PDB file of C-alpha atoms in Angstrom:
ATOM      1  CA  MET A   1      77.074  80.326  95.838  1.00 80.00           C
ATOM      2  CA  SER A   2      76.336  77.181  94.462  1.00 82.00           C
ATOM      3  CA  ALA A   3      74.939  75.248  97.486  1.00 88.00           C
ATOM      4  CA  TYR A   4      73.089  78.255  97.544  1.00 90.00           C
ATOM      5  CA  LYS A   5      71.579  78.357  93.712  1.00 86.00           C
ATOM      6  CA  GLU A   6      71.479  74.232  93.623  1.00 88.00           C
ATOM      7  CA  ARG A   7      69.020  74.740  96.622  1.00 91.00           C
ATOM      8  CA  ASP A   8      67.138  77.642  95.023  1.00 90.00           C
ATOM      9  CA  LEU A   9      67.457  79.372  97.476  1.00 92.00           C
ATOM     10  CA  PRO A  10      68.440  83.506  96.715  1.00 90.00           C
ATOM     11  CA  LEU A  11      70.836  85.931  98.276  1.00 93.00           C
ATOM     12  CA  ASP A  12      69.580  89.277  98.423  1.00 95.00           C
ATOM     13  CA  LEU A  13      72.131  90.766 100.226  1.00 96.00           C
ATOM     14  CA  VAL A  14      75.973  89.324 100.814  1.00 97.00           C
ATOM     15  CA  ILE A  15      78.875  91.899 102.717  1.00 96.00           C
ATOM     16  CA  GLY A  16      82.180  91.393 103.024  1.00 94.00           C
ATOM     17  CA  ASP A  17      85.084  91.948 105.334  1.00 92.00           C
ATOM     18  CA  TRP A  18      87.868  92.784 103.137  1.00 89.00           C
ATOM     19  CA  GLU A  19      90.272  94.709 105.307  1.00 89.00           C
ATOM     20  CA  VAL A  20      93.891  93.839 105.383  1.00 85.00           C
ATOM     21  CA  ASP A  21      94.134  91.352 102.336  1.00 82.00           C
ATOM     22  CA  GLY A  22      95.996  92.841  99.334  1.00 84.00           C
ATOM     23  CA  PRO A  23      97.624  95.569  98.844  1.00 90.00           C
ATOM     24  CA  ILE A  24      97.328  98.899 100.750  1.00 93.00           C
ATOM     25  CA  GLU A  25      98.849 102.056 100.574  1.00 94.00           C
ATOM     26  CA  TRP A  26      99.561 102.828 104.457  1.00 93.00           C
ATOM     27  CA  ASN A  27     102.140 102.254 106.542  1.00 92.00           C
ATOM     28  CA  ASP A  28     105.648 101.248 105.515  1.00 92.00           C
ATOM     29  CA  ALA A  29     104.266 100.321 102.017  1.00 94.00           C
ATOM     30  CA  TRP A  30     105.107 103.586 100.097  1.00 94.00           C
ATOM     31  CA  ASP A  31     108.451 103.573 101.622  1.00 93.00           C
ATOM     32  CA  ASN A  32     108.842  99.747 100.904  1.00 95.00           C
ATOM     33  CA  CYS A  33     107.509 100.236  97.004  1.00 96.00           C
ATOM     34  CA  ARG A  34     109.919 102.848  96.479  1.00 95.00           C
ATOM     35  CA  LYS A  35     112.769 101.287  97.313  1.00 96.00           C
ATOM     36  CA  CYS A  36     111.484  98.322  95.491  1.00 96.00           C
ATOM     37  CA  VAL A  37     113.240  98.045  91.853  1.00 96.00           C
ATOM     38  CA  ARG A  38     110.379  96.338  90.422  1.00 95.00           C
ATOM     39  CA  CYS A  39     107.355  98.309  92.064  1.00 95.00           C
ATOM     40  CA  ARG A  40     109.069 102.014  91.088  1.00 95.00           C
ATOM     41  CA  GLY A  41     109.441  99.716  86.978  1.00 95.00           C
ATOM     42  CA  HIS A  42     105.016  99.322  87.200  1.00 94.00           C
ATOM     43  CA  ILE A  43     103.737 102.658  88.885  1.00 95.00           C
ATOM     44  CA  LYS A  44     104.565 105.656  86.871  1.00 91.00           C
ATOM     45  CA  ASN A  45     105.246 108.559  89.610  1.00 94.00           C
ATOM     46  CA  ILE A  46     105.512 106.504  92.069  1.00 96.00           C
ATOM     47  CA  ASP A  47     106.890 109.262  94.210  1.00 95.00           C
ATOM     48  CA  ASP A  48     103.523 110.873  93.857  1.00 94.00           C
ATOM     49  CA  PHE A  49     101.377 109.605  96.559  1.00 94.00           C
ATOM     50  CA  ARG A  50      98.141 109.785  94.884  1.00 94.00           C
ATOM     51  CA  ASP A  51      99.653 108.061  91.622  1.00 95.00           C
ATOM     52  CA  PHE A  52     100.826 105.497  93.535  1.00 96.00           C
ATOM     53  CA  GLN A  53      97.631 105.020  95.649  1.00 96.00           C
ATOM     54  CA  ALA A  54      95.791 104.672  92.195  1.00 97.00           C
ATOM     55  CA  ALA A  55      98.045 101.832  91.235  1.00 97.00           C
ATOM     56  CA  LEU A  56      97.514 100.293  94.419  1.00 96.00           C
ATOM     57  CA  ARG A  57      93.921 100.734  94.564  1.00 97.00           C
ATOM     58  CA  THR A  58      93.180  99.828  91.276  1.00 97.00           C
ATOM     59  CA  ILE A  59      94.827  96.134  91.486  1.00 96.00           C
ATOM     60  CA  ARG A  60      92.989  95.658  94.563  1.00 96.00           C
ATOM     61  CA  SER A  61      89.713  96.730  93.126  1.00 97.00           C
ATOM     62  CA  ASP A  62      90.362  94.349  90.633  1.00 97.00           C
ATOM     63  CA  MET A  63      91.004  91.850  93.006  1.00 96.00           C
ATOM     64  CA  GLN A  64      87.340  92.308  94.666  1.00 96.00           C
ATOM     65  CA  LYS A  65      85.565  92.129  91.279  1.00 97.00           C
ATOM     66  CA  ARG A  66      86.963  89.418  89.827  1.00 97.00           C
ATOM     67  CA  THR A  67      87.323  87.097  92.354  1.00 96.00           C
ATOM     68  CA  TYR A  68      84.480  87.788  94.706  1.00 96.00           C
ATOM     69  CA  ALA A  69      81.463  90.800  93.287  1.00 97.00           C
ATOM     70  CA  ASP A  70      81.279  89.018  90.036  1.00 97.00           C
ATOM     71  CA  VAL A  71      81.438  85.534  91.221  1.00 95.00           C
ATOM     72  CA  VAL A  72      78.257  86.798  93.645  1.00 96.00           C
ATOM     73  CA  LYS A  73      76.646  88.644  91.126  1.00 96.00           C
ATOM     74  CA  GLY A  74      77.203  85.384  88.419  1.00 94.00           C
ATOM     75  CA  SER A  75      74.768  83.409  90.259  1.00 92.00           C
ATOM     76  CA  PHE A  76      72.504  86.414  91.556  1.00 94.00           C
ATOM     77  CA  PRO A  77      72.368  88.882  89.073  1.00 94.00           C
ATOM     78  CA  ARG A  78      69.904  90.956  91.611  1.00 94.00           C
ATOM     79  CA  VAL A  79      71.692  90.203  94.459  1.00 96.00           C
ATOM     80  CA  LEU A  80      73.221  93.489  96.789  1.00 97.00           C
ATOM     81  CA  VAL A  81      76.594  92.549  96.922  1.00 98.00           C
ATOM     82  CA  GLY A  82      79.482  95.354  98.489  1.00 98.00           C
ATOM     83  CA  ASN A  83      82.392  95.288 100.985  1.00 97.00           C
ATOM     84  CA  TYR A  84      83.325  96.591 104.530  1.00 97.00           C
ATOM     85  CA  ALA A  85      84.796 100.303 103.186  1.00 97.00           C
ATOM     86  CA  VAL A  86      84.344 100.871  99.483  1.00 98.00           C
ATOM     87  CA  TYR A  87      82.109 103.862  99.035  1.00 98.00           C
ATOM     88  CA  PRO A  88      82.140 106.721  97.146  1.00 98.00           C
ATOM     89  CA  ASN A  89      83.837 108.979  98.474  1.00 98.00           C
ATOM     90  CA  ASP A  90      84.762 112.976  98.059  1.00 97.00           C
ATOM     91  CA  GLY A  91      88.509 112.914  97.698  1.00 96.00           C
ATOM     92  CA  TYR A  92      89.443 111.799 101.234  1.00 96.00           C
ATOM     93  CA  ARG A  93      88.518 109.614 104.296  1.00 97.00           C
ATOM     94  CA  TYR A  94      87.643 111.354 107.770  1.00 98.00           C
ATOM     95  CA  TRP A  95      88.398 108.475 109.551  1.00 97.00           C
ATOM     96  CA  TYR A  96      91.551 105.285 109.587  1.00 96.00           C
ATOM     97  CA  ASP A  97      91.234 101.820 110.734  1.00 96.00           C
ATOM     98  CA  TYR A  98      92.637 100.081 113.461  1.00 94.00           C
ATOM     99  CA  PHE A  99      96.033  98.850 111.570  1.00 93.00           C
ATOM    100  CA  GLU A 100      96.620 101.920 109.648  1.00 93.00           C
ATOM    101  CA  ARG A 101      98.576 104.312 111.372  1.00 88.00           C
ATOM    102  CA  GLU A 102      98.477 108.048 110.974  1.00 82.00           C
ATOM    103  CA  PRO A 103     101.343 109.549 107.747  1.00 74.00           C
ATOM    104  CA  ASP A 104     104.220 112.208 108.248  1.00 75.00           C
ATOM    105  CA  ILE A 105     105.037 112.598 104.594  1.00 69.00           C
ATOM    106  CA  GLN A 106     101.316 111.758 102.900  1.00 73.00           C
ATOM    107  CA  PRO A 107      99.143 115.038 101.475  1.00 82.00           C
ATOM    108  CA  TYR A 108      96.584 115.539 104.063  1.00 90.00           C
ATOM    109  CA  LYS A 109      93.620 117.746 104.809  1.00 93.00           C
ATOM    110  CA  PRO A 110      93.934 119.863 108.122  1.00 94.00           C
ATOM    111  CA  ASP A 111      90.907 119.833 110.729  1.00 97.00           C
ATOM    112  CA  GLN A 112      92.372 120.761 114.129  1.00 97.00           C
ATOM    113  CA  ARG A 113      94.677 117.916 114.758  1.00 95.00           C
ATOM    114  CA  ALA A 114      92.695 115.645 112.457  1.00 96.00           C
ATOM    115  CA  ARG A 115      94.542 114.612 109.238  1.00 94.00           C
ATOM    116  CA  TYR A 116      91.564 113.219 106.462  1.00 96.00           C
ATOM    117  CA  ARG A 117      94.077 111.165 104.076  1.00 93.00           C
ATOM    118  CA  PRO A 118      93.041 111.754 100.541  1.00 94.00           C
ATOM    119  CA  TRP A 119      91.296 108.283  98.743  1.00 96.00           C
ATOM    120  CA  PHE A 120      90.807 106.858  95.346  1.00 97.00           C
ATOM    121  CA  GLN A 121      87.678 106.337  93.836  1.00 98.00           C
ATOM    122  CA  GLU A 122      87.788 102.706  94.126  1.00 97.00           C
ATOM    123  CA  PHE A 123      83.840 101.598  94.678  1.00 98.00           C
ATOM    124  CA  PRO A 124      83.263 102.094  90.056  1.00 98.00           C
ATOM    125  CA  LEU A 125      86.031  99.398  89.903  1.00 98.00           C
ATOM    126  CA  THR A 126      84.684  96.988  92.134  1.00 98.00           C
ATOM    127  CA  GLY A 127      81.272  95.912  90.702  1.00 98.00           C
ATOM    128  CA  TYR A 128      79.897  96.598  94.174  1.00 98.00           C
ATOM    129  CA  THR A 129      75.925  97.341  94.196  1.00 98.00           C
ATOM    130  CA  PHE A 130      76.362  98.946  97.878  1.00 98.00           C
ATOM    131  CA  ALA A 131      78.146 101.165  99.260  1.00 98.00           C
ATOM    132  CA  MET A 132      79.387 100.627 102.904  1.00 98.00           C
ATOM    133  CA  PRO A 133      80.863 103.561 104.768  1.00 98.00           C
ATOM    134  CA  VAL A 134      82.289 103.110 108.539  1.00 98.00           C
ATOM    135  CA  ALA A 135      80.613 104.658 111.461  1.00 98.00           C
ATOM    136  CA  TYR A 136      82.487 103.841 114.086  1.00 98.00           C
ATOM    137  CA  THR A 137      83.618 105.598 117.348  1.00 98.00           C
ATOM    138  CA  TRP A 138      87.787 105.225 116.949  1.00 98.00           C
ATOM    139  CA  TYR A 139      89.038 106.004 120.322  1.00 97.00           C
ATOM    140  CA  ARG A 140      91.761 108.203 118.147  1.00 96.00           C
ATOM    141  CA  THR A 141      89.684 109.915 116.624  1.00 97.00           C
ATOM    142  CA  PHE A 142      88.233 111.779 120.522  1.00 98.00           C
ATOM    143  CA  ASP A 143      91.549 113.861 120.969  1.00 97.00           C
ATOM    144  CA  TRP A 144      91.892 115.012 117.450  1.00 98.00           C
ATOM    145  CA  TYR A 145      89.144 117.608 118.287  1.00 98.00           C
ATOM    146  CA  ASP A 146      89.453 120.459 120.959  1.00 97.00           C
ATOM    147  CA  PHE A 147      85.150 121.002 121.191  1.00 97.00           C
ATOM    148  CA  GLU A 148      84.277 121.422 125.155  1.00 96.00           C
ATOM    149  CA  SER A 149      81.112 118.640 124.877  1.00 97.00           C
ATOM    150  CA  PRO A 150      82.357 115.442 124.210  1.00 97.00           C
ATOM    151  CA  ASP A 151      79.478 114.235 122.236  1.00 98.00           C
ATOM    152  CA  TYR A 152      80.105 116.736 119.648  1.00 98.00           C
ATOM    153  CA  ARG A 153      83.636 115.324 119.004  1.00 98.00           C
ATOM    154  CA  TRP A 154      82.299 112.061 118.172  1.00 98.00           C
ATOM    155  CA  PHE A 155      78.944 113.429 116.590  1.00 98.00           C
ATOM    156  CA  TYR A 156      81.130 115.834 114.646  1.00 98.00           C
ATOM    157  CA  ASN A 157      83.363 112.786 112.660  1.00 98.00           C
ATOM    158  CA  LEU A 158      80.634 110.010 112.226  1.00 98.00           C
ATOM    159  CA  LEU A 159      78.924 113.218 110.644  1.00 98.00           C
ATOM    160  CA  LEU A 160      81.533 113.969 108.471  1.00 98.00           C
ATOM    161  CA  VAL A 161      81.982 110.210 107.763  1.00 98.00           C
ATOM    162  CA  ALA A 162      78.282 109.897 106.726  1.00 98.00           C
ATOM    163  CA  SER A 163      77.550 113.312 105.155  1.00 98.00           C
ATOM    164  CA  CYS A 164      80.859 111.946 102.676  1.00 98.00           C
ATOM    165  CA  ALA A 165      79.162 108.887 101.657  1.00 98.00           C
ATOM    166  CA  GLY A 166      75.995 110.843 101.104  1.00 98.00           C
ATOM    167  CA  ARG A 167      76.766 113.672  99.336  1.00 98.00           C
ATOM    168  CA  SER A 168      78.858 111.388  96.921  1.00 98.00           C
ATOM    169  CA  THR A 169      77.096 108.337  96.465  1.00 98.00           C
ATOM    170  CA  PRO A 170      74.436 108.180  92.982  1.00 97.00           C
ATOM    171  CA  ALA A 171      70.840 107.955  94.254  1.00 95.00           C
ATOM    172  CA  GLU A 172      70.374 104.639  93.103  1.00 96.00           C
ATOM    173  CA  ILE A 173      73.334 102.839  94.707  1.00 98.00           C
ATOM    174  CA  PRO A 174      71.755 101.654  98.218  1.00 98.00           C
ATOM    175  CA  LEU A 175      73.934 103.031 100.953  1.00 98.00           C
ATOM    176  CA  ILE A 176      74.099 100.918 103.808  1.00 98.00           C
ATOM    177  CA  PRO A 177      76.672 101.815 106.457  1.00 98.00           C
ATOM    178  CA  PHE A 178      78.719  99.970 108.895  1.00 97.00           C
ATOM    179  CA  VAL A 179      77.723 101.416 112.966  1.00 98.00           C
ATOM    180  CA  HIS A 180      79.157 100.860 116.225  1.00 97.00           C
ATOM    181  CA  TRP A 181      78.236 102.844 119.556  1.00 97.00           C
ATOM    182  CA  GLN A 182      80.538 101.672 122.546  1.00 96.00           C
ATOM    183  CA  THR A 183      84.524 103.453 122.124  1.00 96.00           C
ATOM    184  CA  THR A 184      86.094 101.245 119.013  1.00 95.00           C
ATOM    185  CA  THR A 185      89.689 100.116 119.985  1.00 94.00           C
ATOM    186  CA  PRO A 186      90.567 101.480 123.012  1.00 95.00           C
ATOM    187  CA  PRO A 187      94.099 100.644 124.422  1.00 95.00           C
ATOM    188  CA  PRO A 188      94.108  98.666 127.850  1.00 95.00           C
ATOM    189  CA  ASP A 189      94.587 101.156 129.930  1.00 96.00           C
ATOM    190  CA  PRO A 190      92.119 104.172 128.249  1.00 96.00           C
ATOM    191  CA  ASP A 191      92.352 107.251 128.963  1.00 97.00           C
ATOM    192  CA  PRO A 192      89.741 108.460 131.864  1.00 96.00           C
ATOM    193  CA  ARG A 193      89.387 111.824 129.390  1.00 96.00           C
ATOM    194  CA  VAL A 194      88.195 110.022 126.533  1.00 97.00           C
ATOM    195  CA  LYS A 195      84.526 110.019 127.167  1.00 97.00           C
ATOM    196  CA  GLN A 196      81.910 107.586 125.889  1.00 97.00           C
ATOM    197  CA  PHE A 197      79.957 108.611 123.165  1.00 98.00           C
ATOM    198  CA  SER A 198      76.138 108.944 124.877  1.00 98.00           C
ATOM    199  CA  GLU A 199      73.770 106.907 123.405  1.00 98.00           C
ATOM    200  CA  GLU A 200      71.080 109.364 123.241  1.00 98.00           C
ATOM    201  CA  LYS A 201      73.604 111.818 121.037  1.00 98.00           C
ATOM    202  CA  TYR A 202      74.265 108.549 119.123  1.00 98.00           C
ATOM    203  CA  GLN A 203      70.499 108.157 118.423  1.00 98.00           C
ATOM    204  CA  GLU A 204      71.106 111.413 116.752  1.00 98.00           C
ATOM    205  CA  LEU A 205      73.083 110.582 114.732  1.00 98.00           C
ATOM    206  CA  LEU A 206      71.965 107.670 113.537  1.00 98.00           C
ATOM    207  CA  TRP A 207      68.222 109.774 112.487  1.00 98.00           C
ATOM    208  CA  HIS A 208      70.813 112.023 110.840  1.00 98.00           C
ATOM    209  CA  MET A 209      72.005 109.508 108.456  1.00 98.00           C
ATOM    210  CA  LEU A 210      69.052 108.193 107.436  1.00 98.00           C
ATOM    211  CA  LEU A 211      68.023 112.151 106.518  1.00 98.00           C
ATOM    212  CA  ARG A 212      71.873 112.708 104.843  1.00 98.00           C
ATOM    213  CA  GLY A 213      70.796 109.114 102.548  1.00 97.00           C
ATOM    214  CA  HIS A 214      71.960 106.215 104.095  1.00 98.00           C
ATOM    215  CA  ASP A 215      69.142 103.173 103.596  1.00 97.00           C
ATOM    216  CA  ALA A 216      69.444 101.138 106.538  1.00 96.00           C
ATOM    217  CA  PHE A 217      72.769  99.898 109.013  1.00 97.00           C
ATOM    218  CA  ALA A 218      74.702  97.144 109.398  1.00 96.00           C
ATOM    219  CA  MET A 219      75.956  96.741 113.145  1.00 93.00           C
ATOM    220  CA  TYR A 220      79.070  95.659 114.705  1.00 90.00           C
ATOM    221  CA  CYS A 221      79.909  94.903 118.329  1.00 89.00           C
ATOM    222  CA  ARG A 222      81.650  92.254 120.216  1.00 89.00           C
ATOM    223  CA  PRO A 223      79.412  89.665 121.744  1.00 91.00           C
ATOM    224  CA  ALA A 224      79.451  91.395 125.123  1.00 90.00           C
ATOM    225  CA  GLY A 225      77.698  94.502 123.733  1.00 91.00           C
ATOM    226  CA  ILE A 226      75.476  93.052 121.546  1.00 94.00           C
ATOM    227  CA  GLY A 227      72.001  93.661 123.480  1.00 95.00           C
ATOM    228  CA  LYS A 228      72.885  97.653 123.977  1.00 95.00           C
ATOM    229  CA  GLU A 229      74.590  98.409 120.612  1.00 97.00           C
ATOM    230  CA  THR A 230      70.912  95.962 118.821  1.00 97.00           C
ATOM    231  CA  ARG A 231      68.536  98.117 121.638  1.00 97.00           C
ATOM    232  CA  LEU A 232      70.463 101.409 120.043  1.00 98.00           C
ATOM    233  CA  VAL A 233      69.992 100.821 116.064  1.00 97.00           C
ATOM    234  CA  GLN A 234      66.546  99.142 116.458  1.00 97.00           C
ATOM    235  CA  GLU A 235      64.846 101.547 118.227  1.00 98.00           C
ATOM    236  CA  VAL A 236      65.730 104.574 115.788  1.00 98.00           C
ATOM    237  CA  PHE A 237      65.010 102.275 112.838  1.00 95.00           C
ATOM    238  CA  ALA A 238      61.820 101.387 114.107  1.00 96.00           C
ATOM    239  CA  ALA A 239      60.499 104.806 115.013  1.00 97.00           C
ATOM    240  CA  ALA A 240      62.089 105.738 111.146  1.00 97.00           C
ATOM    241  CA  LEU A 241      59.427 103.934 109.462  1.00 97.00           C
ATOM    242  CA  GLU A 242      57.205 106.195 110.219  1.00 97.00           C
ATOM    243  CA  TYR A 243      58.309 108.467 107.833  1.00 98.00           C
ATOM    244  CA  LYS A 244      58.674 105.645 105.391  1.00 97.00           C
ATOM    245  CA  GLU A 245      57.700 107.277 102.437  1.00 97.00           C
ATOM    246  CA  PHE A 246      60.491 110.378 102.622  1.00 98.00           C
ATOM    247  CA  LEU A 247      62.894 107.232 103.599  1.00 97.00           C
ATOM    248  CA  ASP A 248      61.885 105.550 100.133  1.00 96.00           C
ATOM    249  CA  HIS A 249      61.076 108.621  97.408  1.00 96.00           C
ATOM    250  CA  GLY A 250      62.744 111.770  99.783  1.00 97.00           C
ATOM    251  CA  ARG A 251      66.050 113.796  98.455  1.00 96.00           C
ATOM    252  CA  PRO A 252      68.200 115.130 100.823  1.00 97.00           C
ATOM    253  CA  VAL A 253      68.408 118.454 101.521  1.00 96.00           C
ATOM    254  CA  ASN A 254      71.673 119.414 103.703  1.00 95.00           C
ATOM    255  CA  PHE A 255      75.367 117.562 104.041  1.00 97.00           C
ATOM    256  CA  GLU A 256      76.900 120.727 106.052  1.00 96.00           C
ATOM    257  CA  VAL A 257      78.851 119.422 109.263  1.00 98.00           C
ATOM    258  CA  PRO A 258      78.713 122.809 111.457  1.00 97.00           C
ATOM    259  CA  PRO A 259      82.707 123.035 112.179  1.00 97.00           C
ATOM    260  CA  ARG A 260      81.703 123.522 116.114  1.00 97.00           C
ATOM    261  CA  PRO A 261      78.780 122.385 118.559  1.00 97.00           C
ATOM    262  CA  GLY A 262      75.228 123.875 117.685  1.00 97.00           C
ATOM    263  CA  PRO A 263      72.066 122.704 115.960  1.00 97.00           C
ATOM    264  CA  VAL A 264      72.462 120.679 113.305  1.00 98.00           C
ATOM    265  CA  VAL A 265      69.980 119.740 110.537  1.00 98.00           C
ATOM    266  CA  SER A 266      69.737 117.504 108.763  1.00 98.00           C
ATOM    267  CA  GLY A 267      66.244 116.337 105.983  1.00 97.00           C
ATOM    268  CA  LEU A 268      64.846 114.818 103.468  1.00 97.00           C
ATOM    269  CA  MET A 269      62.526 116.077 100.581  1.00 96.00           C
ATOM    270  CA  HIS A 270      59.190 115.037  98.986  1.00 95.00           C
ATOM    271  CA  GLY A 271      57.394 117.031  96.710  1.00 92.00           C
ATOM    272  CA  ARG A 272      56.445 119.853  98.791  1.00 90.00           C
ATOM    273  CA  ARG A 273      57.456 118.737 102.183  1.00 93.00           C
ATOM    274  CA  VAL A 274      60.439 118.617 104.253  1.00 95.00           C
ATOM    275  CA  LEU A 275      61.207 115.679 106.645  1.00 97.00           C
ATOM    276  CA  VAL A 276      63.531 117.639 108.974  1.00 97.00           C
ATOM    277  CA  ARG A 277      65.313 116.976 112.209  1.00 98.00           C
ATOM    278  CA  ARG A 278      67.404 119.178 114.183  1.00 98.00           C
ATOM    279  CA  THR A 279      70.026 118.184 117.288  1.00 98.00           C
ATOM    280  CA  ASP A 280      71.506 121.072 119.552  1.00 98.00           C
ATOM    281  CA  PHE A 281      75.031 120.425 121.117  1.00 97.00           C
ATOM    282  CA  ASP A 282      74.384 124.545 122.467  1.00 96.00           C
ATOM    283  CA  ALA A 283      71.945 126.245 124.187  1.00 94.00           C
ATOM    284  CA  THR A 284      70.726 127.915 121.192  1.00 93.00           C
ATOM    285  CA  ASP A 285      66.551 128.311 121.022  1.00 94.00           C
ATOM    286  CA  ALA A 286      65.816 130.904 117.670  1.00 96.00           C
ATOM    287  CA  ALA A 287      65.235 128.903 115.132  1.00 96.00           C
ATOM    288  CA  VAL A 288      67.528 128.166 112.385  1.00 94.00           C
ATOM    289  CA  ALA A 289      67.904 128.801 108.997  1.00 92.00           C
ATOM    290  CA  LEU A 290      67.869 125.876 106.156  1.00 91.00           C
ATOM    291  CA  LYS A 291      68.622 126.405 102.912  1.00 88.00           C
ATOM    292  CA  ILE A 292      66.303 125.164 100.313  1.00 89.00           C
ATOM    293  CA  GLY A 293      67.124 125.342  96.711  1.00 81.00           C
ATOM    294  CA  GLY A 294      67.912 129.334  97.290  1.00 80.00           C
ATOM    295  CA  ARG A 295      65.154 130.125 100.144  1.00 83.00           C
ATOM    296  CA  ALA A 296      65.634 129.499 103.510  1.00 85.00           C
ATOM    297  CA  PHE A 297      63.782 127.408 105.315  1.00 87.00           C
ATOM    298  CA  MET A 298      63.286 128.177 109.494  1.00 93.00           C
ATOM    299  CA  VAL A 299      63.236 125.114 111.967  1.00 95.00           C
ATOM    300  CA  PRO A 300      62.632 125.335 115.183  1.00 95.00           C
ATOM    301  CA  ARG A 301      64.419 123.307 117.963  1.00 96.00           C
ATOM    302  CA  LEU A 302      62.247 120.840 118.702  1.00 96.00           C
ATOM    303  CA  THR A 303      64.848 118.062 121.134  1.00 95.00           C
ATOM    304  CA  GLY A 304      64.118 114.420 119.685  1.00 95.00           C
ATOM    305  CA  ARG A 305      61.674 114.480 117.663  1.00 96.00           C
ATOM    306  CA  CYS A 306      61.562 115.061 113.193  1.00 97.00           C
ATOM    307  CA  GLN A 307      59.458 117.868 111.782  1.00 96.00           C
ATOM    308  CA  VAL A 308      57.869 117.998 109.092  1.00 96.00           C
ATOM    309  CA  LEU A 309      57.862 120.857 107.301  1.00 92.00           C
ATOM    310  CA  THR A 310      55.470 122.166 103.904  1.00 89.00           C
ATOM    311  CA  LEU A 311      57.198 124.380 101.389  1.00 82.00           C
ATOM    312  CA  GLY A 312      55.378 127.597 100.036  1.00 68.00           C
ATOM    313  CA  ASP A 313      55.314 129.392  97.532  1.00 47.00           C
TER     314      ASP A 313
END
């Protein structure tokens, strides 16, 4: 930080990738800690997973705040500082990182074959000034669902992640998700049944993220895929600038994620106008209802385009 400050070079955005360092409650951590005399002496109700998780995440958050967030903000008070996978949530996490195993005994929320884990509200303790969810096409999630549409297996899970973050993050906190299109962390011999997320529907997902409160994108990819990954994100963000007024001042009107393939609608309301986008995963041609303020507004099918609706009296 001092080198930037000494040369009068401002820092506007700092992104951390603090993943596997420090206390983590997953894999064998809970079992090992319950066998540890010192851990049992310091963590009350250690046999309750949520209390155990809260204790470890509190320590982890304090480490990140004191050694990272506070240090950056001490030199650049107006900086946006955040970290991979730290964001407000609805009490659950809808994805697993590459190093995490799916738990057998922790409490979870079932959804077909998915097991969504309980998650501690760590964001307020970190001192971060922007939130950073992770919307990656993790290989394992494809088999969580039985949807006939391969694209909806990806889209459904990623929209759950995006909607959780969008609904849970206060409007004044910027929301900058990590996104990734190519299938993430496949095994050396991947199952041919696991189909790549289509470019078209991935870009539709990005649109819906913007219309559910996300402000920008941070893209992850390996060197071999950087050209296509960059193009897919840039095309959406460039096209979205046509609706800058909505992106800057609108508020999301819908966070529902349809449990089966069909029409998906997202929107931003600004004044009496609503910017909406409808993406279809079935043959539904009829207009679908979008409820805003207790009233239903009909959204016609319009493939690959946004619509601006004006609300009547």
